[in-house]
CSV table of C-alpha atoms and ligand atoms in Angstrom, one decimal:
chain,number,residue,atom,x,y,z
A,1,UNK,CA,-1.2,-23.0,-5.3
A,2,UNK,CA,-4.9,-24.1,-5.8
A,3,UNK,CA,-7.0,-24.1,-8.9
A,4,UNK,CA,-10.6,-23.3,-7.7
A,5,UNK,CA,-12.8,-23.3,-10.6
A,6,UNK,CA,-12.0,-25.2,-14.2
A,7,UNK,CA,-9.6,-23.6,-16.8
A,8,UNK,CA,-11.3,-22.0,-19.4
A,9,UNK,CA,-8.6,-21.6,-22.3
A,10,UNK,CA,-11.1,-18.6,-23.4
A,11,UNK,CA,-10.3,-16.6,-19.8
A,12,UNK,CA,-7.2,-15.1,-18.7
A,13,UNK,CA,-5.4,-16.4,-15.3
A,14,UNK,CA,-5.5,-14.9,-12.5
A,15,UNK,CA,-3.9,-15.7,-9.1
A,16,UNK,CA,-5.5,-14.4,-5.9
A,17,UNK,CA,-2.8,-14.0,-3.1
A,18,UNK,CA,-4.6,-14.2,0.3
A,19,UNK,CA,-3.4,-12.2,3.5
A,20,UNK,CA,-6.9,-11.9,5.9
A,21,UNK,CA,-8.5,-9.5,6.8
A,22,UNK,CA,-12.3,-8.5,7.2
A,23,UNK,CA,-12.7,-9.7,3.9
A,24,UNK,CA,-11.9,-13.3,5.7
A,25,UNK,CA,-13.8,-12.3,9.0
A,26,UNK,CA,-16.6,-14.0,10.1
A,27,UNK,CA,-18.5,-13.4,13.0
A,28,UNK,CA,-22.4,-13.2,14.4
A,29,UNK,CA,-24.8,-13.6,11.1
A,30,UNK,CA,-25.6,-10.4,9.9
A,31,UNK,CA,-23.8,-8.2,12.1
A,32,UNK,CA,-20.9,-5.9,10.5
A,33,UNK,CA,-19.3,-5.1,14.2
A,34,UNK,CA,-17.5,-7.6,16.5
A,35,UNK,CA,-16.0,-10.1,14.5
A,36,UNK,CA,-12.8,-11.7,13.9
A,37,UNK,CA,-10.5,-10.9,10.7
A,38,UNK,CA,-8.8,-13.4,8.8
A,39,UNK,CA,-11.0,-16.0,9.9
A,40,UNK,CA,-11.6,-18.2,6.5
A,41,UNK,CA,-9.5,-19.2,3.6
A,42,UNK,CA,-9.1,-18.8,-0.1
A,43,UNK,CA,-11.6,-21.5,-1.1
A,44,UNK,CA,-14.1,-20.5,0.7
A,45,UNK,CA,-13.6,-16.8,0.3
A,46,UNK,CA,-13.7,-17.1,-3.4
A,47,UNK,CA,-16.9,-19.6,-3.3
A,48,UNK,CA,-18.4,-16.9,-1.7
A,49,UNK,CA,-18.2,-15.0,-5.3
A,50,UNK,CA,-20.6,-15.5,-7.8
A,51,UNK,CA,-20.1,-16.1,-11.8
A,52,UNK,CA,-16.2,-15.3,-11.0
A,53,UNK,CA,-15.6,-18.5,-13.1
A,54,UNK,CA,-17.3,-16.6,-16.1
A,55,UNK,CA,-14.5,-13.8,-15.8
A,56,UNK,CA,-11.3,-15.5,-15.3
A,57,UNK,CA,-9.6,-19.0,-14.1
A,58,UNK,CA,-8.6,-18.3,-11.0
A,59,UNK,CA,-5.6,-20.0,-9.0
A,60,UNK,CA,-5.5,-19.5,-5.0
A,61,UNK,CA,-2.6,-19.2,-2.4
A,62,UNK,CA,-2.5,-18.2,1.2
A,63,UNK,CA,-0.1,-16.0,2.0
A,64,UNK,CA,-1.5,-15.6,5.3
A,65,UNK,CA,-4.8,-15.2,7.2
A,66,UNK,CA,-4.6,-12.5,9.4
A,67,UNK,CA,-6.0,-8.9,10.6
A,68,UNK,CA,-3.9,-7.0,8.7
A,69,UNK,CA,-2.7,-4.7,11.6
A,70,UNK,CA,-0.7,-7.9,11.5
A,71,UNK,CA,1.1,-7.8,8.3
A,72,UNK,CA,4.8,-7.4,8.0
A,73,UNK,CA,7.8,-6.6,6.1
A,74,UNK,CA,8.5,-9.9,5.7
A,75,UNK,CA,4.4,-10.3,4.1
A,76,UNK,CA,5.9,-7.1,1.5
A,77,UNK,CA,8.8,-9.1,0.8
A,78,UNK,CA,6.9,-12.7,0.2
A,79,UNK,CA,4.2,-10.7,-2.1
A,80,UNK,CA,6.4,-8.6,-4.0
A,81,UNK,CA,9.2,-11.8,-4.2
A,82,UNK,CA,6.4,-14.2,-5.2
A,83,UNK,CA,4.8,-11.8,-7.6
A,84,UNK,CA,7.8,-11.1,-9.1
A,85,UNK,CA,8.6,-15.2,-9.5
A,86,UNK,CA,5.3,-15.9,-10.9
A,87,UNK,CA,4.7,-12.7,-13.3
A,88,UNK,CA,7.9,-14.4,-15.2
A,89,UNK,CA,5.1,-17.6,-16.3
A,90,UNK,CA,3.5,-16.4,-19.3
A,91,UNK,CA,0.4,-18.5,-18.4
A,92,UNK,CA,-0.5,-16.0,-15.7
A,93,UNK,CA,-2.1,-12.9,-16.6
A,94,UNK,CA,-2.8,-11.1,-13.4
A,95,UNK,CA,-3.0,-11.0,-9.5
A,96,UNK,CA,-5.3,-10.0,-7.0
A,97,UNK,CA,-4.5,-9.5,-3.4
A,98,UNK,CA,-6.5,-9.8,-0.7
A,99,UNK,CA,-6.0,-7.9,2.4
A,100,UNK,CA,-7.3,-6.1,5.7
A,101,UNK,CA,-8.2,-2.4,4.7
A,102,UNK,CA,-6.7,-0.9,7.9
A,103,UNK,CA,-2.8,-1.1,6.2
A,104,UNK,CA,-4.5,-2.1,2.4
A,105,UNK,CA,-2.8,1.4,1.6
A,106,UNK,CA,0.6,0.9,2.5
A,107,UNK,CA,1.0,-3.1,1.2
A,108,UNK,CA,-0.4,-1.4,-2.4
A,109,UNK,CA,2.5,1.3,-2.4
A,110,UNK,CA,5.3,-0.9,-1.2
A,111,UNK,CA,3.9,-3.2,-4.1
A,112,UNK,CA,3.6,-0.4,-6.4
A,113,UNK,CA,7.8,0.6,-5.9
A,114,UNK,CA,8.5,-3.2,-6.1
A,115,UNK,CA,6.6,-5.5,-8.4
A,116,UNK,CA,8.7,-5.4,-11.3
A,117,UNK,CA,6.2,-6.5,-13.9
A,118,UNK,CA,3.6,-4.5,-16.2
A,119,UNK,CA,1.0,-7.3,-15.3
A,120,UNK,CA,-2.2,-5.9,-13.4
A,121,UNK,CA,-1.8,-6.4,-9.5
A,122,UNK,CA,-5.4,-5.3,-7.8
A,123,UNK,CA,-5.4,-4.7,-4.1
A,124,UNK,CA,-8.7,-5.3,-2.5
A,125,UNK,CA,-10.8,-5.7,1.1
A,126,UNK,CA,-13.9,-5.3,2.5
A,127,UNK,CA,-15.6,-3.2,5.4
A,128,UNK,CA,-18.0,-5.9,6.4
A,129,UNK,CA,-17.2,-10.0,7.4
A,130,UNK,CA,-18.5,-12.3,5.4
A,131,UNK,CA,-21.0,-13.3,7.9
A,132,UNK,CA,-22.8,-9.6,7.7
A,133,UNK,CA,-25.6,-9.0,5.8
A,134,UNK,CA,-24.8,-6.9,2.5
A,135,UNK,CA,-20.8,-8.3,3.0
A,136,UNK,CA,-19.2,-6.4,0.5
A,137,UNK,CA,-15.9,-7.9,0.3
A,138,UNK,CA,-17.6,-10.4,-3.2
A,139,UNK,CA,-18.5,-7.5,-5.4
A,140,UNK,CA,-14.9,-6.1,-4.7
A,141,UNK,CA,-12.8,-9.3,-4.7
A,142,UNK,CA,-15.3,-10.0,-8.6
A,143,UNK,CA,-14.2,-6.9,-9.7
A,144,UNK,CA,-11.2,-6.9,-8.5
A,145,UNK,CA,-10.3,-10.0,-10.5
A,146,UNK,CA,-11.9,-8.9,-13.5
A,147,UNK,CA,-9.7,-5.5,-13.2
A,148,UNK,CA,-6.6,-8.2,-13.1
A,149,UNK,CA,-7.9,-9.7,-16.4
A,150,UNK,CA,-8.8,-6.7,-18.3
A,151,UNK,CA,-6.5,-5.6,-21.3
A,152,UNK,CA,-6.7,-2.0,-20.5
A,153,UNK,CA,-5.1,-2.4,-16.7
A,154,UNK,CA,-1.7,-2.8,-17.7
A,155,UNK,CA,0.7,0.0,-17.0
A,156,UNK,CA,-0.9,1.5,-14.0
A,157,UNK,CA,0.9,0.0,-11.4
A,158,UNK,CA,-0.7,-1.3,-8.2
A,159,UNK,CA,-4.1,-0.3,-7.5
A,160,UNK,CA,-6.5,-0.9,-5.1
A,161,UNK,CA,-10.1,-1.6,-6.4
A,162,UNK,CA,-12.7,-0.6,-3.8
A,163,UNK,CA,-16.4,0.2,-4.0
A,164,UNK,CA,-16.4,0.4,-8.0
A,165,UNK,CA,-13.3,2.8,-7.7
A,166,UNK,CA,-10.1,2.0,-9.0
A,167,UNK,CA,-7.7,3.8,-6.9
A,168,UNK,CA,-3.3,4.2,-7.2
A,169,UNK,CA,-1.1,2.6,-4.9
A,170,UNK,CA,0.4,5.7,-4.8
A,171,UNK,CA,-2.5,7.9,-3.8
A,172,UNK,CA,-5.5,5.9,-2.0
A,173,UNK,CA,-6.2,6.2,1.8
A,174,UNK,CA,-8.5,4.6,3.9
A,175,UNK,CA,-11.2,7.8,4.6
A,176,UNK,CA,-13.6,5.8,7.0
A,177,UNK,CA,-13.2,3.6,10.0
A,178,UNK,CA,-16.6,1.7,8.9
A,179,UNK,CA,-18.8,2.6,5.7
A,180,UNK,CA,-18.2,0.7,2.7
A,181,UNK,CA,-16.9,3.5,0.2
A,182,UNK,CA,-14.0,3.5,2.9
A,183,UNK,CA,-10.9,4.4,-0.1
A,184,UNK,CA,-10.0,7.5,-2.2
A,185,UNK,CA,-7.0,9.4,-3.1
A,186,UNK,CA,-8.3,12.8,-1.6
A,187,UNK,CA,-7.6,15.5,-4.6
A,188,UNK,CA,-5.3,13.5,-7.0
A,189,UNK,CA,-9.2,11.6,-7.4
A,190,UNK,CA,-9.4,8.1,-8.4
A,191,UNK,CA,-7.8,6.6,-11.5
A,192,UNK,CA,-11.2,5.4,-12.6
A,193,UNK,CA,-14.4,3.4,-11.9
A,194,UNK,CA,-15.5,-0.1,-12.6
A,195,UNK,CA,-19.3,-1.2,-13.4
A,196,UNK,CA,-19.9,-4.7,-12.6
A,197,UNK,CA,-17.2,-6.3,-14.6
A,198,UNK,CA,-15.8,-3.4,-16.9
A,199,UNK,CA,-13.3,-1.0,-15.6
A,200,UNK,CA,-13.5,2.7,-17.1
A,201,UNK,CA,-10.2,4.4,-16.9
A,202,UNK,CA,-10.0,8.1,-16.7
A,203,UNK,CA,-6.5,9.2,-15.3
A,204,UNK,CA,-3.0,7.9,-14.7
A,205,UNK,CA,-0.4,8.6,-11.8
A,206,UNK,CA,3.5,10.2,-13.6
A,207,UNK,CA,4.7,8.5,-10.7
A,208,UNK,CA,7.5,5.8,-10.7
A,209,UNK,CA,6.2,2.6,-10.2
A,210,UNK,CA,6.6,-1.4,-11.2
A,211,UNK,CA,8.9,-1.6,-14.0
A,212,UNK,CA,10.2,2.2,-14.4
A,213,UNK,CA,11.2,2.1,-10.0
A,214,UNK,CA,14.5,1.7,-9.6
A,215,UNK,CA,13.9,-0.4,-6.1
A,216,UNK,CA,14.0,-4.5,-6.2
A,217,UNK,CA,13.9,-6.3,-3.1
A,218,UNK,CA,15.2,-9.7,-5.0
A,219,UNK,CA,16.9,-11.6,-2.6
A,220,UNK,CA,16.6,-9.2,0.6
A,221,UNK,CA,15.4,-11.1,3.9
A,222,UNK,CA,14.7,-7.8,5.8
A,223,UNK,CA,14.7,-4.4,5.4
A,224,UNK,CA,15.8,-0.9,7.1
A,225,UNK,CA,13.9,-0.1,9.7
A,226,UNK,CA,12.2,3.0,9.5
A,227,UNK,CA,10.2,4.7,12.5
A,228,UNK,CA,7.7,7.4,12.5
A,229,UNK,CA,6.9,9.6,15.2
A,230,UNK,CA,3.6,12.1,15.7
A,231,UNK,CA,4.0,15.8,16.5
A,232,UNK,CA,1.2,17.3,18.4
A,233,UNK,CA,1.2,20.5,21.2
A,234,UNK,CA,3.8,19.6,24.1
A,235,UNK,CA,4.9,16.9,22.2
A,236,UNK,CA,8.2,14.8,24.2
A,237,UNK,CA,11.2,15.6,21.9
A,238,UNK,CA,13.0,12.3,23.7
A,239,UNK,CA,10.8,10.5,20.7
A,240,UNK,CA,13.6,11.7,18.5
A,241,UNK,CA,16.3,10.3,20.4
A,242,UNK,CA,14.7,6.8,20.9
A,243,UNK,CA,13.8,6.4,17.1
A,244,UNK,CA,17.4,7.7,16.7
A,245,UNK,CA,18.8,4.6,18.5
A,246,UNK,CA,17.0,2.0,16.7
A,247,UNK,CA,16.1,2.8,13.4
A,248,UNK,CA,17.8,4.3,9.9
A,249,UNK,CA,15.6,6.7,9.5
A,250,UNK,CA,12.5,8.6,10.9
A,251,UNK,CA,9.7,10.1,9.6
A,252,UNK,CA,8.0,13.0,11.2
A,253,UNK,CA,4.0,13.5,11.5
A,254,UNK,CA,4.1,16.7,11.4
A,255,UNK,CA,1.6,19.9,12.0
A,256,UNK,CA,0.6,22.1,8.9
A,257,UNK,CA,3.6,21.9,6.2
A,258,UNK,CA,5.3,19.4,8.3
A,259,UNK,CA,6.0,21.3,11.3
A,260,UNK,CA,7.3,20.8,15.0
A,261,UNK,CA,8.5,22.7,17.7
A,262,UNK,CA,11.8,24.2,18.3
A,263,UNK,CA,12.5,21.6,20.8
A,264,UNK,CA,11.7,18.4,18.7
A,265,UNK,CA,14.1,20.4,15.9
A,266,UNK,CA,16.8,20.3,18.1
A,267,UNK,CA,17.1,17.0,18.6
A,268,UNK,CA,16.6,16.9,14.6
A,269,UNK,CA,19.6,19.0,13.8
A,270,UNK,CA,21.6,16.7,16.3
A,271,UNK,CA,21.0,13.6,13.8
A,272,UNK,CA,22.6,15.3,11.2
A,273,UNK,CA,26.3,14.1,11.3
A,274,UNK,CA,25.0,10.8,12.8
A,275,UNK,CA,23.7,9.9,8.9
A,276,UNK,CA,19.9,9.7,10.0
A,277,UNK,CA,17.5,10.9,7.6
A,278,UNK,CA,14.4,12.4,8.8
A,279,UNK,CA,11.5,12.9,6.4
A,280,UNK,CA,9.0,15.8,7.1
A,281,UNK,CA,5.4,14.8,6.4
A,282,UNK,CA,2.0,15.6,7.8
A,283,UNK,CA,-1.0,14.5,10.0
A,284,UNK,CA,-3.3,16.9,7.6
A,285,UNK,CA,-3.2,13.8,5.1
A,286,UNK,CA,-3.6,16.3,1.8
A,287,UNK,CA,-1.5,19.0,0.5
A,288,UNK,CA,2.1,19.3,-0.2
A,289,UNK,CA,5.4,20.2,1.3
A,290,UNK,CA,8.5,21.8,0.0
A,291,UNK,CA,11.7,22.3,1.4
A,292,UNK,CA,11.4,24.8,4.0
A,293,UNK,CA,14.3,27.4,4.4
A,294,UNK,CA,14.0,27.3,7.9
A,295,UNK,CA,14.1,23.6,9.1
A,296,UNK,CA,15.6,21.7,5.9
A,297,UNK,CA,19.4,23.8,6.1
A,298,UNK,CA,19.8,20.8,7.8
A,299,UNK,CA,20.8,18.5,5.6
A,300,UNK,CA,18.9,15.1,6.8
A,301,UNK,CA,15.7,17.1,7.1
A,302,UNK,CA,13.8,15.8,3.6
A,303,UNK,CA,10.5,17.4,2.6
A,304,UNK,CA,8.0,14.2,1.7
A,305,UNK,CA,6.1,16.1,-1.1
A,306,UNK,CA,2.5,14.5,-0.9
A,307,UNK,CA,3.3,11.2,0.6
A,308,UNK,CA,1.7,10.6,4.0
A,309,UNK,CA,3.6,9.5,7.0
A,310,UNK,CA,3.1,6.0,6.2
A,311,UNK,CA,4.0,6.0,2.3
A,312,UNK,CA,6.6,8.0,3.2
A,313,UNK,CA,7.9,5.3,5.7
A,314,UNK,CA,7.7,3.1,3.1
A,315,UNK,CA,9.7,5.1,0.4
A,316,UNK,CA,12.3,6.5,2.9
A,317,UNK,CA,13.1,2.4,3.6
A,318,UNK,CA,13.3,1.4,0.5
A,319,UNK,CA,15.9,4.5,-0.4
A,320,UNK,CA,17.5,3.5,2.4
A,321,UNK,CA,18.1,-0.3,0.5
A,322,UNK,CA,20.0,2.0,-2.5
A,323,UNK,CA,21.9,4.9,-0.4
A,324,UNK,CA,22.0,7.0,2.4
A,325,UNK,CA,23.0,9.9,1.2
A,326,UNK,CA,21.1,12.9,1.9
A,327,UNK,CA,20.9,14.8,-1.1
A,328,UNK,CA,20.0,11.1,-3.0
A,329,UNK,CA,17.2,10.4,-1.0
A,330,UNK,CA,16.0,13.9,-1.3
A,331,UNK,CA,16.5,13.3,-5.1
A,332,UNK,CA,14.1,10.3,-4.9
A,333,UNK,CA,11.6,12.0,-2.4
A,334,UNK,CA,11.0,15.0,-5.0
A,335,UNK,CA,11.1,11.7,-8.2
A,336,UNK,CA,8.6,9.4,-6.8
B,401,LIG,N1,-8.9,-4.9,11.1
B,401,LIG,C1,-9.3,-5.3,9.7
B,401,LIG,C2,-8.0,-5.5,9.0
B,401,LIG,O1,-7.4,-4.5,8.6
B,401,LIG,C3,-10.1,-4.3,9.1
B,401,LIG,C4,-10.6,-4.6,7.7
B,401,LIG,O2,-10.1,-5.5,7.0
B,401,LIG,O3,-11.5,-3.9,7.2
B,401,LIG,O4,-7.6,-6.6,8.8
């Protein structure tokens, strides 16, 4: 751990967790295409932030340093595991994580379900290297950290904090491959807005999360492995079967309501008395599914509500850590 700027006994303390990303990138001066993520570290990402020492005493660690197509389960469990350690010091007030916006959305929900502490933890990346001209990634990382020190951010669990929106770990998605307002949370909206340094809160996800989820990975070196495959016309059912052999549970992209053919339910139905859930979600990205008559009489087939195929993934595993009984993990499906 790092101090970068001098303690303030006036400021709250925040620690910034680096993991990459384009918010690390550097590449040709001003250009925002062709770079290379993950590229500088902590101290000089942070320098790159001005008046952040008027906001908060900040405290650095490097996680990692790569694109975060890159990151891991064993990333999740170092974050949530050294979040959770470091949360117990009273002398620190918040964290900010920094991280690569193509997965930003699924790191924020496994940290949402796992962080066992009421303590802000801000998620944040950037579109555009640090090299580019109009790099955005130091307006998000100072608001960011000025989110993590804010009174009024407690209780909200994860969040991301993206082009002056605060978003849940719950509900944001990445919506852009390249502009700068690349985050929302589609119809559930965001949880609020900051302006420069003061965040303005407006709504709150019922959700789980942090201290009221009943998932702690304390002490767990890996984690089920979960596998998701993608329905589309003509789709090869023998994707079911594979995923069936080496993983715990699948999760199905499905059409519509979390739909697939005849032939890709057939293989389905065959995993039932093999104790392989498999979690019915959607490509659509917005919306909700319920248990359908038709395809969920089987009993591993588990409607995913309005998580997407990815945050479904993520919640399947981690019910997969506590049981893997069907109607249990259905139980927590229709909860969280
Ligand atoms: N490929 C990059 C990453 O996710 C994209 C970004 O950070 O915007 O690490």
């Amino acid at each position: 751990m790092i101090q970068i700027n001098p303690k303030n006994s006036e400021l709250k303390n925040i620690i910034i967790l680096a993991t990459g990303g384009t918010i690390a990138g550097t590449g040709e001066e001003g250009k925002t295409t062709n770079y290379t993520a993950g590229n500088i570290d902590i101290e000089v990402l942070v320098s790159s932030v001005r008046n952040l020492d008027k906001i908060a005493n900040i405290y650095g660690e490097q996680i990692a340093n790569v694109d975060s197509n890159d990151i891991t389960m064993n990333h999740w469990l170092t974050l949530a595991n050294r979040i959770n350690e470091l949360s117990k010091q009273d002398d620190v007030d918040g964290f900010v994580i920094t991280h690569g916006t193509d997965t930003l959305e699924e790191t924020a929900y496994f940290l949402d379900l796992t962080v066992k502490t009421d303590k802000p933890v801000v998620l944040t990346g950037a579109m555009r290297p640090s090299t580019a001209t109009s790099a955005d990634g130091p307006l998000n990382l100072y608001q960011s950290v000025a989110l993590a020190a804010s009174d009024l951010s407690r209780g909200h669990g994860a969040m991301v904090v993206f082009s002056d929106g605060i978003y849940s770990g719950r509900n944001v998605q990445k919506i852009n491959t390249f502009k700068t307002n690349a985050f929302n949370s589609i119809e559930f909206g965001c949880l609020g807005y900051m302006r420069d340094n003061i965040p303005f809160f407006f709504n709150k996800s019922i959700k789980p999360h942090t201290i009221y989820s009943q998932f702690d990975v304390t002490g767990l070196t890996e984690l089920p492995k979960v596998s998701i495959a993608y329905f589309h016309i003509d789709a090869d059912p023998s994707i079911i079967d594979y995923f069936a052999q080496n993983s715990e549970g699948i999760v199905i992209a499905g059409a519509g309501s979390g739909t697939f053919s005849s032939n890709w339910l057939e293989e389905i139905r065959n995993l039932e008395t093999k104790g392989i859930p498999v979690v019915r979600s959607s490509r659509i990205g917005n919306g909700i599914i319920l248990t359908d008559s038709t395809i969920d009489k089987y009993s591993n087939c588990i409607p995913s509500y309005t998580l997407s195929p990815p945050k479904s993934r993520i919640l399947l595993t981690l019910a997969l850590t506590k049981t893997k009984d069907y109607s249990e993990i259905k139980r927590i499906f229709a909860e969280y």
